[in-house]
Coordinates of C-alpha atoms in Angstrom, one line a residue:
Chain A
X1 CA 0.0 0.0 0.0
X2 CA 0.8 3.4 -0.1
X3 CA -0.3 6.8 1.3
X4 CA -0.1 9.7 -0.9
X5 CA -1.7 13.4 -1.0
X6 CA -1.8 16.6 -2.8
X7 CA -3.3 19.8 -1.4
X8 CA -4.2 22.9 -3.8
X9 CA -4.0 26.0 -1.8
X10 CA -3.9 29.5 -2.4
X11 CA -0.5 29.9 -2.0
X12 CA 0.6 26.9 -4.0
X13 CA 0.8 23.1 -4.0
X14 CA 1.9 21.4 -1.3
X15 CA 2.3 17.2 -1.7
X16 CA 3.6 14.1 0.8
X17 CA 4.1 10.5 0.5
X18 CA 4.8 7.5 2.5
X19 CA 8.0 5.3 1.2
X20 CA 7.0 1.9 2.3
X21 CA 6.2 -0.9 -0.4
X22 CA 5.2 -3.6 0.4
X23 CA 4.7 -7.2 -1.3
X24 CA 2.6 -9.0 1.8
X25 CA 3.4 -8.0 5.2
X26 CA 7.3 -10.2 5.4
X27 CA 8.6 -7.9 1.9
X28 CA 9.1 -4.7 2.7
X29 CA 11.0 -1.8 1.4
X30 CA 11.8 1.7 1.2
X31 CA 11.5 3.6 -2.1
X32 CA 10.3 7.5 -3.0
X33 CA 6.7 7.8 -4.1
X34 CA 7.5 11.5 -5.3
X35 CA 8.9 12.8 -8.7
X36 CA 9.4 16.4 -9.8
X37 CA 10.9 17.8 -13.3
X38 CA 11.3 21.2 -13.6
X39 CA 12.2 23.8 -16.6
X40 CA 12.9 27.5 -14.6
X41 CA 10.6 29.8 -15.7
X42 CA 8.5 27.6 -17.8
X43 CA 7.2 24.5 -16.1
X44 CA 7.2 22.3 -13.0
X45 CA 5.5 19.0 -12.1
X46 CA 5.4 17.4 -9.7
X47 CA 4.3 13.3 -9.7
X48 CA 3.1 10.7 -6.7
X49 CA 2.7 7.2 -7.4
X50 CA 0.5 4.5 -5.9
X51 CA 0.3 1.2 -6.9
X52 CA 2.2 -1.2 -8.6
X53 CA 6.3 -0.6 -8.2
X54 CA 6.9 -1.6 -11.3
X55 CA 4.5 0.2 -13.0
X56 CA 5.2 3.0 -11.7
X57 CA 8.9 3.2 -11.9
X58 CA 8.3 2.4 -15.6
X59 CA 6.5 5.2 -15.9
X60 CA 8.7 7.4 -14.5
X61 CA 11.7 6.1 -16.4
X62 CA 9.6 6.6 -19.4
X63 CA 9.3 10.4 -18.8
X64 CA 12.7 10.6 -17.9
X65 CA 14.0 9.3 -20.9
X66 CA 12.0 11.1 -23.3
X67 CA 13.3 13.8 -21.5
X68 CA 16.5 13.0 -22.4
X69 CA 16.7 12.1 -25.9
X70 CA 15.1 15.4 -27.6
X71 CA 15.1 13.8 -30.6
X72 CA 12.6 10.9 -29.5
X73 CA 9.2 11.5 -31.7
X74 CA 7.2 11.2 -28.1
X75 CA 6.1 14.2 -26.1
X76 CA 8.3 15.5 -23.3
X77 CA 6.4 16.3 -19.7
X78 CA 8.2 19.8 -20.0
X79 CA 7.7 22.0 -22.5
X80 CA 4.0 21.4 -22.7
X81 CA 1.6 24.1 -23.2
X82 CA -0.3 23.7 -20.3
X83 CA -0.6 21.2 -17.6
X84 CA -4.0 19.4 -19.1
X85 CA -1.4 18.1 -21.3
X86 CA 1.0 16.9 -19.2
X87 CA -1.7 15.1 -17.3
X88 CA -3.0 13.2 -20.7
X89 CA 0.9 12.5 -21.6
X90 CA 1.6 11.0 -18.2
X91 CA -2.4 9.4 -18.2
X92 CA -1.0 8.2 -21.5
X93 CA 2.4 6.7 -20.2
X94 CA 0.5 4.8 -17.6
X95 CA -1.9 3.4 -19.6
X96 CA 0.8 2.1 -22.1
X97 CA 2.4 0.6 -19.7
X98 CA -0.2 -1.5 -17.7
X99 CA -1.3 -2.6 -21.3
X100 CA 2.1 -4.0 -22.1
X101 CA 1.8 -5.9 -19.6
X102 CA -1.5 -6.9 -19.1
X103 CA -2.3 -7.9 -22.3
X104 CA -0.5 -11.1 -23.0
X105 CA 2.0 -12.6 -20.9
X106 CA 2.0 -14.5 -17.4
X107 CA -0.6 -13.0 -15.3
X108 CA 1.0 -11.6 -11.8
X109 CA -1.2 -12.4 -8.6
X110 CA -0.5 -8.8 -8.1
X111 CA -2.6 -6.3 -10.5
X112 CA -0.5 -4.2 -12.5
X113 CA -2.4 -0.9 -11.7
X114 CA -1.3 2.2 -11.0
X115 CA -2.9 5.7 -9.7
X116 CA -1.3 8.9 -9.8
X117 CA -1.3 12.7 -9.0
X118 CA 0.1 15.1 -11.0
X119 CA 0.4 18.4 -10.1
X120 CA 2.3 21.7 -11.2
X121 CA 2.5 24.8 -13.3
X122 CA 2.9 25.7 -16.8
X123 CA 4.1 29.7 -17.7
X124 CA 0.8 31.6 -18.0
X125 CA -1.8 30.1 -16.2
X126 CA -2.3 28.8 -12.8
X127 CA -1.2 25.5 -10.5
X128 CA -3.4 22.6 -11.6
X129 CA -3.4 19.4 -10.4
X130 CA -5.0 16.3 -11.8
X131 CA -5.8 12.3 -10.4
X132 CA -4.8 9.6 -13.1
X133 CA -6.7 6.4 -13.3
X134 CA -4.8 3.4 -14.3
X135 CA -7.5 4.0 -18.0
X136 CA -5.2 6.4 -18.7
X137 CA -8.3 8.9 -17.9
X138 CA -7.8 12.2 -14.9
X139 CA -9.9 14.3 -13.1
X140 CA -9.1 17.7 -12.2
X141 CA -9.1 19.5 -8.2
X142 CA -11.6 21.9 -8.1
X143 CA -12.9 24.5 -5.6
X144 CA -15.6 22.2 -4.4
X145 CA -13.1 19.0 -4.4
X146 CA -9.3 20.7 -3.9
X147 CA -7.4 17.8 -2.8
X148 CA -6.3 14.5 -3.6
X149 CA -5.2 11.3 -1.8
X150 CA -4.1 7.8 -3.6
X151 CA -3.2 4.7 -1.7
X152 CA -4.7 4.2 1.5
X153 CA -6.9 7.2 1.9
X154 CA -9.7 6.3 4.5
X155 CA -7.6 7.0 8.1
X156 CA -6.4 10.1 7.2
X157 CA -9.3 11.3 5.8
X158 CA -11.3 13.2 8.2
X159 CA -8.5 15.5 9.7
X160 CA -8.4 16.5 5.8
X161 CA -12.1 17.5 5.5
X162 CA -12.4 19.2 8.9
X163 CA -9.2 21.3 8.8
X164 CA -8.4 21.8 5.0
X165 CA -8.5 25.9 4.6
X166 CA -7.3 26.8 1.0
X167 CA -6.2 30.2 2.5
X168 CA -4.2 28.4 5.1
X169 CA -0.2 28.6 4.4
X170 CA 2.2 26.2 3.0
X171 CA 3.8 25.9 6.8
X172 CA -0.1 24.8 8.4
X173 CA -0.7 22.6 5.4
X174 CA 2.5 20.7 5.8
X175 CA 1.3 20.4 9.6
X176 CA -1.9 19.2 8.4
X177 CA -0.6 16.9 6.2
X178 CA 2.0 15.3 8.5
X179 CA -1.1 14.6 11.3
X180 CA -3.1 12.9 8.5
X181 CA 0.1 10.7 7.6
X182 CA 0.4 10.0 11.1
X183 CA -3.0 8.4 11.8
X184 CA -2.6 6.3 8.8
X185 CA 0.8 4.9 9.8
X186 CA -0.6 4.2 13.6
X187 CA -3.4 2.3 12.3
X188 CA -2.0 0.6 8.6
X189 CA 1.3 -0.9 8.4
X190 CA 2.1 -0.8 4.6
X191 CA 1.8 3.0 5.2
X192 CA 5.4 3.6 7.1
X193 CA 8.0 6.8 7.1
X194 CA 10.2 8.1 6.3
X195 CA 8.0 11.2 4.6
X196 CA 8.6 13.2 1.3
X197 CA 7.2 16.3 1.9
X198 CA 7.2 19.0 -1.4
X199 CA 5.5 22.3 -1.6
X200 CA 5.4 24.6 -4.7
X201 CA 4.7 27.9 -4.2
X202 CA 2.7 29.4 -6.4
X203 CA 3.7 31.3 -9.6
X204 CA 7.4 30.8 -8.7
X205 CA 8.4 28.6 -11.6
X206 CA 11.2 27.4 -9.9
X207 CA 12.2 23.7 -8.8
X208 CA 10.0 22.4 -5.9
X209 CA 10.9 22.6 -2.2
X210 CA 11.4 19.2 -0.9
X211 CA 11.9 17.4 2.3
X212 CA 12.3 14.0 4.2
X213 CA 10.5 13.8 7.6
X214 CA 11.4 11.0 9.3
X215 CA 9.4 9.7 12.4
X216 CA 12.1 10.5 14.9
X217 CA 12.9 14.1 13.7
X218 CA 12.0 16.4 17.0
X219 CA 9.7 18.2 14.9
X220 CA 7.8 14.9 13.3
X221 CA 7.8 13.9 17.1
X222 CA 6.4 17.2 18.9
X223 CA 3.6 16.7 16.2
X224 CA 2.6 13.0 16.7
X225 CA 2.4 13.5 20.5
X226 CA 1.1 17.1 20.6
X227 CA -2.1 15.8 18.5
X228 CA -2.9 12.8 20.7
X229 CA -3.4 15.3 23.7
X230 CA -4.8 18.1 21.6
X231 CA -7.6 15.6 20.4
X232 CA -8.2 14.7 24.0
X233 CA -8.8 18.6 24.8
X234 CA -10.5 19.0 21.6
X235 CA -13.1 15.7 23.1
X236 CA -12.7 17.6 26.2
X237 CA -14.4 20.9 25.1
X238 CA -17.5 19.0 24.0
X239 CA -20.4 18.2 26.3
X240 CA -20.8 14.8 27.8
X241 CA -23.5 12.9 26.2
X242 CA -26.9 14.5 27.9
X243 CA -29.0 11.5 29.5
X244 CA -27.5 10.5 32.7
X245 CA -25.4 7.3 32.4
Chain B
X1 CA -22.0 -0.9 4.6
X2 CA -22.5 -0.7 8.4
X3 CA -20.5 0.9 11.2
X4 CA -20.2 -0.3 14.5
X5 CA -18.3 0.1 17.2
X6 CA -17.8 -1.5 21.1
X7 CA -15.8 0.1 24.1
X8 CA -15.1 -1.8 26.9
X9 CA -14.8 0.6 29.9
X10 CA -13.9 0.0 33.6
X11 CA -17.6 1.6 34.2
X12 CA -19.4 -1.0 31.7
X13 CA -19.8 -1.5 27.6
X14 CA -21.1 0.8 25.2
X15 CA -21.9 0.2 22.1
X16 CA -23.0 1.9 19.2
X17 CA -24.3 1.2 15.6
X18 CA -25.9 2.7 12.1
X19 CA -28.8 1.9 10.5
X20 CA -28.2 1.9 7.1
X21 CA -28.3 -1.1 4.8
X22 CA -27.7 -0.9 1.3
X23 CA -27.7 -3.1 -1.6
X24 CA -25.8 -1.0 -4.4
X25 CA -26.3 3.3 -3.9
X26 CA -29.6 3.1 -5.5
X27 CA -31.1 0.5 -2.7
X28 CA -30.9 1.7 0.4
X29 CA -33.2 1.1 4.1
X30 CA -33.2 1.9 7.7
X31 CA -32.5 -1.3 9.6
X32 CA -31.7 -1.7 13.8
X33 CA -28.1 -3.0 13.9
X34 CA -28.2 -3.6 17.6
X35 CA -29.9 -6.0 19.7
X36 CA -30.3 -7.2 23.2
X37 CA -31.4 -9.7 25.7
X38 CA -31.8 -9.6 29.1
X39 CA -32.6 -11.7 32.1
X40 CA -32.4 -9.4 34.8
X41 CA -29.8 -10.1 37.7
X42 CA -28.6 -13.4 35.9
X43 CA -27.2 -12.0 32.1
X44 CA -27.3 -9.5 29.8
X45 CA -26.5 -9.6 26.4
X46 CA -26.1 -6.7 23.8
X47 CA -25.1 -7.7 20.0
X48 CA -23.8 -5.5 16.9
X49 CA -24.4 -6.9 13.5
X50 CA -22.6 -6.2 10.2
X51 CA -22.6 -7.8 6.8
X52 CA -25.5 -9.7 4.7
X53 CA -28.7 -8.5 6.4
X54 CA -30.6 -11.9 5.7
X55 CA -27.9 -14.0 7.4
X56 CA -28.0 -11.3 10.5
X57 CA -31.3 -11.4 10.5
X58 CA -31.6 -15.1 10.9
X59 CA -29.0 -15.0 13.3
X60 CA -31.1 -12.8 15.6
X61 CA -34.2 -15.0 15.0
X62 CA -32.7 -18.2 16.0
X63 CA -31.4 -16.8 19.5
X64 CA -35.1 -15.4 19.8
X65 CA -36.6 -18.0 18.7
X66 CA -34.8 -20.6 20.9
X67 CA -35.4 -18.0 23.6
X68 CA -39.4 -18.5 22.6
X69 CA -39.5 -22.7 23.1
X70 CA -37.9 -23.5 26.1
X71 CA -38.3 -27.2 25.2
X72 CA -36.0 -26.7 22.3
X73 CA -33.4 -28.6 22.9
X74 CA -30.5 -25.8 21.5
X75 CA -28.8 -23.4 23.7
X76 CA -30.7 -20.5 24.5
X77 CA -28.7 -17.4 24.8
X78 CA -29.3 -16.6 28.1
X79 CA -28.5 -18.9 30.8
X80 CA -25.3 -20.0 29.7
X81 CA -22.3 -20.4 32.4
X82 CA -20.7 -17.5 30.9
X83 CA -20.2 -14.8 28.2
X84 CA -17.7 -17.3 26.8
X85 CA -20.4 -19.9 26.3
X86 CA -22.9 -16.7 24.5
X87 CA -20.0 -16.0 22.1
X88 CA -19.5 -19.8 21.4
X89 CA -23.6 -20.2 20.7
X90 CA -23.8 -16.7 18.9
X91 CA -21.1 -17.6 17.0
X92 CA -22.2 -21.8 16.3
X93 CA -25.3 -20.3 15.2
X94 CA -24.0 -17.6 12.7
X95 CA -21.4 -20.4 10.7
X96 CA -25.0 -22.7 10.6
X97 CA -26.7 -19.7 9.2
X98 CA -24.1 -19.0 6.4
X99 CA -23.4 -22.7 5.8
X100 CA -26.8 -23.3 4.6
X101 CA -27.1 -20.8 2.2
X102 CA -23.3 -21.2 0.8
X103 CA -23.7 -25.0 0.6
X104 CA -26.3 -25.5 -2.0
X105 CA -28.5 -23.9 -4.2
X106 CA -28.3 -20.3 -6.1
X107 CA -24.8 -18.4 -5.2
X108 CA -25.6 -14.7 -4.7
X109 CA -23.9 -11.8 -6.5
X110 CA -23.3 -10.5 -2.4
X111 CA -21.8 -12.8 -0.2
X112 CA -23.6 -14.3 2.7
X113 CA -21.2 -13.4 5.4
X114 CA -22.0 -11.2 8.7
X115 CA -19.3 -10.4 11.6
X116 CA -21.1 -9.3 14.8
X117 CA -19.6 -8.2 18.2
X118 CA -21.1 -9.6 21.2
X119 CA -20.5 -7.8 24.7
X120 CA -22.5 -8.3 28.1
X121 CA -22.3 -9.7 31.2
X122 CA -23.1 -13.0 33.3
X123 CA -23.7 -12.9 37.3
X124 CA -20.3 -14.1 38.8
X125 CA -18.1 -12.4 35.9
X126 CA -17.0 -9.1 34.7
X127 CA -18.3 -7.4 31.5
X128 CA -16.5 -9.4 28.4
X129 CA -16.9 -8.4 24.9
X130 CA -16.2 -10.6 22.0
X131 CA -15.7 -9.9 18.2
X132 CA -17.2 -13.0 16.4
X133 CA -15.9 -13.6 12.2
X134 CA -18.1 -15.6 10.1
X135 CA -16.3 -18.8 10.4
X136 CA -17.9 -18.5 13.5
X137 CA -14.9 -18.2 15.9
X138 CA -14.1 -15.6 18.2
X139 CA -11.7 -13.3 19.3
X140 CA -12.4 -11.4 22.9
X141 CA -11.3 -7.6 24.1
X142 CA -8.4 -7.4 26.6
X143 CA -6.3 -4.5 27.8
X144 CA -4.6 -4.0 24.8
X145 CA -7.5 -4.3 22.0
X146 CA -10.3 -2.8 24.6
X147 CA -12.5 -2.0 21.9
X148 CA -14.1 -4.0 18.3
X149 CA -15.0 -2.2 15.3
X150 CA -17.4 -3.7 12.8
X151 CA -17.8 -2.6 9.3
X152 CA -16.7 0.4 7.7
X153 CA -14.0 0.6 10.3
X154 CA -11.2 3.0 8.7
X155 CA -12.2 6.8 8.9
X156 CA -13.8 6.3 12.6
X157 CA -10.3 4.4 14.0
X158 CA -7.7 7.2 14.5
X159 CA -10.0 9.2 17.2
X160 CA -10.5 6.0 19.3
X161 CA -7.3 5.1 19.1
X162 CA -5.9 8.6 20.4
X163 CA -9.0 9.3 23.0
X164 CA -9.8 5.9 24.2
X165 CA -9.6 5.8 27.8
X166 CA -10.8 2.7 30.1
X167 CA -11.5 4.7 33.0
X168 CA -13.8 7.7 31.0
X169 CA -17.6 8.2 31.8
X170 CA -20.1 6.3 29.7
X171 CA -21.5 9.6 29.1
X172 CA -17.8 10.9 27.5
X173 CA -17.8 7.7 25.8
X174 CA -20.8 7.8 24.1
X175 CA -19.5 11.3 22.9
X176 CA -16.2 9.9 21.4
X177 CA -18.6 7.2 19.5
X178 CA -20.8 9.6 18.2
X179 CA -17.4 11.7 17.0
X180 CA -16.4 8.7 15.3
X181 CA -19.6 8.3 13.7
X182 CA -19.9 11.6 12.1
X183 CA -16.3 11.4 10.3
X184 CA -17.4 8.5 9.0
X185 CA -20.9 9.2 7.8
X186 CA -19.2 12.4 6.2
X187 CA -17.1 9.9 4.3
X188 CA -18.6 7.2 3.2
X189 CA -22.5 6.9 2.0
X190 CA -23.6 3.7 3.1
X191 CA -23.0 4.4 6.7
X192 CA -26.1 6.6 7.9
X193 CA -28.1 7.9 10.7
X194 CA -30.1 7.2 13.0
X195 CA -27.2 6.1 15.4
X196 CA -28.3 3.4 17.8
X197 CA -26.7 3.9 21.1
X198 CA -26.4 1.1 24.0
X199 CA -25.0 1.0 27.1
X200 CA -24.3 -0.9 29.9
X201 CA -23.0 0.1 33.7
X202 CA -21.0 -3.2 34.7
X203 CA -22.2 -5.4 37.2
X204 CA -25.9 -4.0 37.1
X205 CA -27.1 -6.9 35.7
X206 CA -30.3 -5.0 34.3
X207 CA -31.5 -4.5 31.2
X208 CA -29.4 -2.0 29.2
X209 CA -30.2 1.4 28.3
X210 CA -30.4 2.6 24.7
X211 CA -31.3 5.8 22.8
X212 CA -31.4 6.3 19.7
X213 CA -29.8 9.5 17.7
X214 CA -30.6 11.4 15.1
X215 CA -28.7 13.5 13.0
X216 CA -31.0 16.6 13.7
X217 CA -30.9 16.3 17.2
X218 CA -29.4 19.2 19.0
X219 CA -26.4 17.0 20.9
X220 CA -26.2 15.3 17.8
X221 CA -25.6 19.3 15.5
X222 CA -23.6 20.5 18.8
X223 CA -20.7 17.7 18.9
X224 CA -20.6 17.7 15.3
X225 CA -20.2 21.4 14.6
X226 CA -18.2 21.5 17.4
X227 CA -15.9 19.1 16.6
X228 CA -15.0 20.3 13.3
X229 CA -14.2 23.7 15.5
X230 CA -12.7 22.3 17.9
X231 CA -10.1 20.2 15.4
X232 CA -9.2 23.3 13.8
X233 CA -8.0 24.4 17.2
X234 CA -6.1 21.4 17.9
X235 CA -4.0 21.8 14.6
X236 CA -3.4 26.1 15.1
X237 CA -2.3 24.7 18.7
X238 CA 0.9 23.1 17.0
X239 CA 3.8 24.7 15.6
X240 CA 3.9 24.9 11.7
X241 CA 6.4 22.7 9.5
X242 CA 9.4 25.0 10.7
X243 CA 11.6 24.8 7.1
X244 CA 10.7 28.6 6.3
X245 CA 8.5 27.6 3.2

């Protein structure tokens, strides 16, 4: 499993995800779930995978290699005129590459699915950022619907709904994001730390912001302890159920 | 779907459960998920019920029906040694249930399986709770696992798991269920109000109490509205990601 989300704010983008993979509970292992590709001024995406590993590596090698031979026919992620497109050339990339594999061959126990966020900013119009289906097919954050989780979304959820301010700062929505991860790791163990944290401020047009939050940094610490008694007070400052026990 | 949940408490059990049932989004009903037996100052007997409705309901018929013929020669649910015997029939009779519809005859597009929790207490032994799979064996509460979800289990689970407490009231317990309740039902459709509420001060031996609440009642609005305030407050109460972002 896998725990990733991506906030649209105000101010920017702001995404984390979990590094644990897992193939049953006695296979474990530690790889980055978080992508970005950048041209200064022009463009920057951002990418978070879920699903299968090696679906999504392929489809980040794909990108990257396109990338790197200009003269390939296919479409680069940069250099796109907006980030609609980017979304259908990675949508596209995905689906080519469950196909390839799906279609004829041994069949793995495992599905070879894949869902990912994209997210980012193309010169001239505003951060956008867009769910891919393993069809190859995306949906788009909106005001009404401005985040997105992949993975193991349910645990984390409500803290999302309840606190999610599209006004509220990069700073407050990392903090927001880091409780939601930590209620997911407590309670699901294919969800496990470290953390990739990256935020993109809007209009900057510069390479993403990124960190690793690892469970015993002080900060990740004062955080995970410091909401187990804040939800108590928060219980706390609600009335007792009314009949009389 | 169905959501249910059971706290064992040093003051007693409490339990709580939806009402929805659904069959698709298109097909949905109001349905008591809780049920209890009583013989005052010998046993008491509360049960939570999720999965198929038809094999629940057949479930709860049996033990009333064996209740009903005293000549029968089965097990009636009360006036057994212990709550270790109650789980044992509950569960005996749910596997019989299931196995005669799985056996033979027309295999439905919905499986016919049903977990239920079973909590209560017999004269001459403290409160016990038991969470009983549809195999029809049983797993019971200790100190470490002191409560038993049923159902749509994920969104409720982080605010138990930070605001349990064996020693709090049955009144701030009832509050922390309906909390957990309203995260979910504002995540996932097929868990609905009315909430069925039960409780149970240990060692009374007497019939247990219940209420039922809706989603327009004023406690009901209060902890609801308030919580999503009071959340907010818990997050602005810790320090923001500190990398100057």
């Amino acid at each position: 499993m896998t725990y990733g989300v991506a906030l649209r704010l105000d101010h920017g983008l702001v995404f984390m995800s979990d590094t644990r993979t897992n193939a049953g509970v006695d296979n474990i292992s530690t790889y980055r779930k978080t992508f970005t590709w950048c041209d200064p001024g022009k463009s920057v995406v951002t990418l978070l995978c879920a699903g299968n590993l090696a679906t999504t590596q392929a489809v980040v090698s794909l990108i990257d290699e396109r990338m790197k031979a200009p003269s390939d026919r296919s479409p680069s992620i940069l250099g796109l005129p907006s980030m609609f497109q980017v979304a259908r050339t990675v949508g596209n990339t995905l689906k080519e590459v469950i196909s390839e594999h799906a279609e004829a061959g041994p069949v793995g126990a495992s599905p070879f699915g894949a869902t990912l966020i994209v997210g980012g900013q193309v010169k001239g119009s505003k951060p956008r950022l867009f769910l891919i289906y393993p069809e190859g097919n995306f949906i788009e954050a909106g005001s009404d619907t401005p985040f997105f989780q992949i993975g193991e979304t349910k645990y984390g959820r409500p803290i999302l709904v309840r606190a999610y301010d599209r006004q509220m700062s990069l700073a407050a929505a990392a903090k927001l994001l880091i409780v939601s991860f930590d209620s997911t790791i407590k309670a699901n163990l294919s969800v496990g730390p470290p953390l990739d944290l990256t935020y993109y401020p809007a209009d900057s047009l510069q390479p993403v912001r990124q960190s690793r939050i690892r469970i015993e940094d002080e900060y990740y610490r004062t955080v995970s302890e410091g909401w187990g008694d804040a939800l108590r007070s928060a219980l706390d400052s609600l009335p007792d159920y009314p009949t009389e026990i």
